[in-house]
Amino acid sequence: MDAEHGTQVIVEPPTPGGRRIRVGRESLGVARGPRDLLEFLRRAGLDPDQVSLEDPELFVWHGGGPEVWTVPDDAS
């Protein structure tokens, strides 16, 4: 899995349980923070030490970037 081959990690908007992470149609799980996301990527074959969560070629962030992991207070 890598951006060179057109593979992107989709990070869905935050929910009370975390953010769903997927690659294509494959769900990697629900991450509660960057540590969980990096663990999913490690299991998928990427070296977490070589991954930048700010990389727009690798990640597509919905509902906020890598600094957003909780539902905003005003989202009722």
XYZ file of C-alpha atoms in Angstrom:
76
model
C 0.000 0.000 0.000
C 1.451 3.343 -1.014
C 0.591 6.603 -2.745
C 2.862 5.746 -5.700
C 0.444 3.006 -6.684
C -2.670 5.156 -6.218
C -3.533 3.717 -2.832
C -4.847 6.239 -0.345
C -5.842 5.923 3.266
C -9.321 7.348 3.841
C -9.936 8.738 7.318
C -13.650 9.241 7.920
C -15.077 12.035 10.109
C -14.873 11.626 13.882
C -17.668 9.805 15.683
C -18.028 9.227 19.425
C -16.137 5.923 18.947
C -13.286 7.268 16.812
C -12.545 7.610 13.101
C -13.088 4.751 10.650
C -9.970 4.057 8.587
C -10.124 2.383 5.189
C -8.074 1.725 2.105
C -10.336 1.475 -0.901
C -13.255 -0.665 0.232
C -11.224 -2.432 2.912
C -11.833 -1.224 6.454
C -8.734 -1.233 8.637
C -10.693 -0.416 11.798
C -11.676 2.495 13.996
C -8.845 4.643 15.297
C -9.190 6.665 18.472
C -6.027 8.644 17.757
C -2.858 8.828 15.674
C -1.276 5.898 17.513
C -4.132 3.596 16.471
C -3.945 4.836 12.874
C -0.208 4.210 12.686
C -0.699 0.714 14.104
C -3.280 -0.065 11.397
C -0.812 1.139 8.770
C 1.961 -0.999 10.266
C -0.300 -4.053 10.056
C -1.038 -3.138 6.425
C 2.675 -3.178 5.613
C 3.790 0.440 5.969
C 6.622 1.585 8.214
C 5.014 4.034 10.691
C 8.364 5.805 11.067
C 8.250 6.676 7.370
C 4.634 7.924 7.335
C 3.648 11.574 7.675
C 0.011 12.022 8.675
C 0.201 15.334 6.804
C 0.974 13.601 3.461
C -1.876 14.604 1.096
C -0.858 11.943 -1.431
C -1.289 9.150 1.106
C -4.188 10.419 3.252
C -7.655 11.751 2.518
C -9.032 13.306 5.698
C -12.794 13.905 6.063
C -14.167 15.984 8.907
C -10.823 17.420 10.010
C -7.156 16.593 9.676
C -4.821 14.498 11.790
C -5.280 16.749 14.819
C -9.064 16.056 15.030
C -10.134 12.843 16.786
C -13.274 13.807 18.702
C -16.694 15.017 17.677
C -16.988 18.788 18.113
C -19.093 19.829 21.123
C -21.502 21.775 18.895
C -22.201 18.758 16.598
C -25.515 17.658 18.051
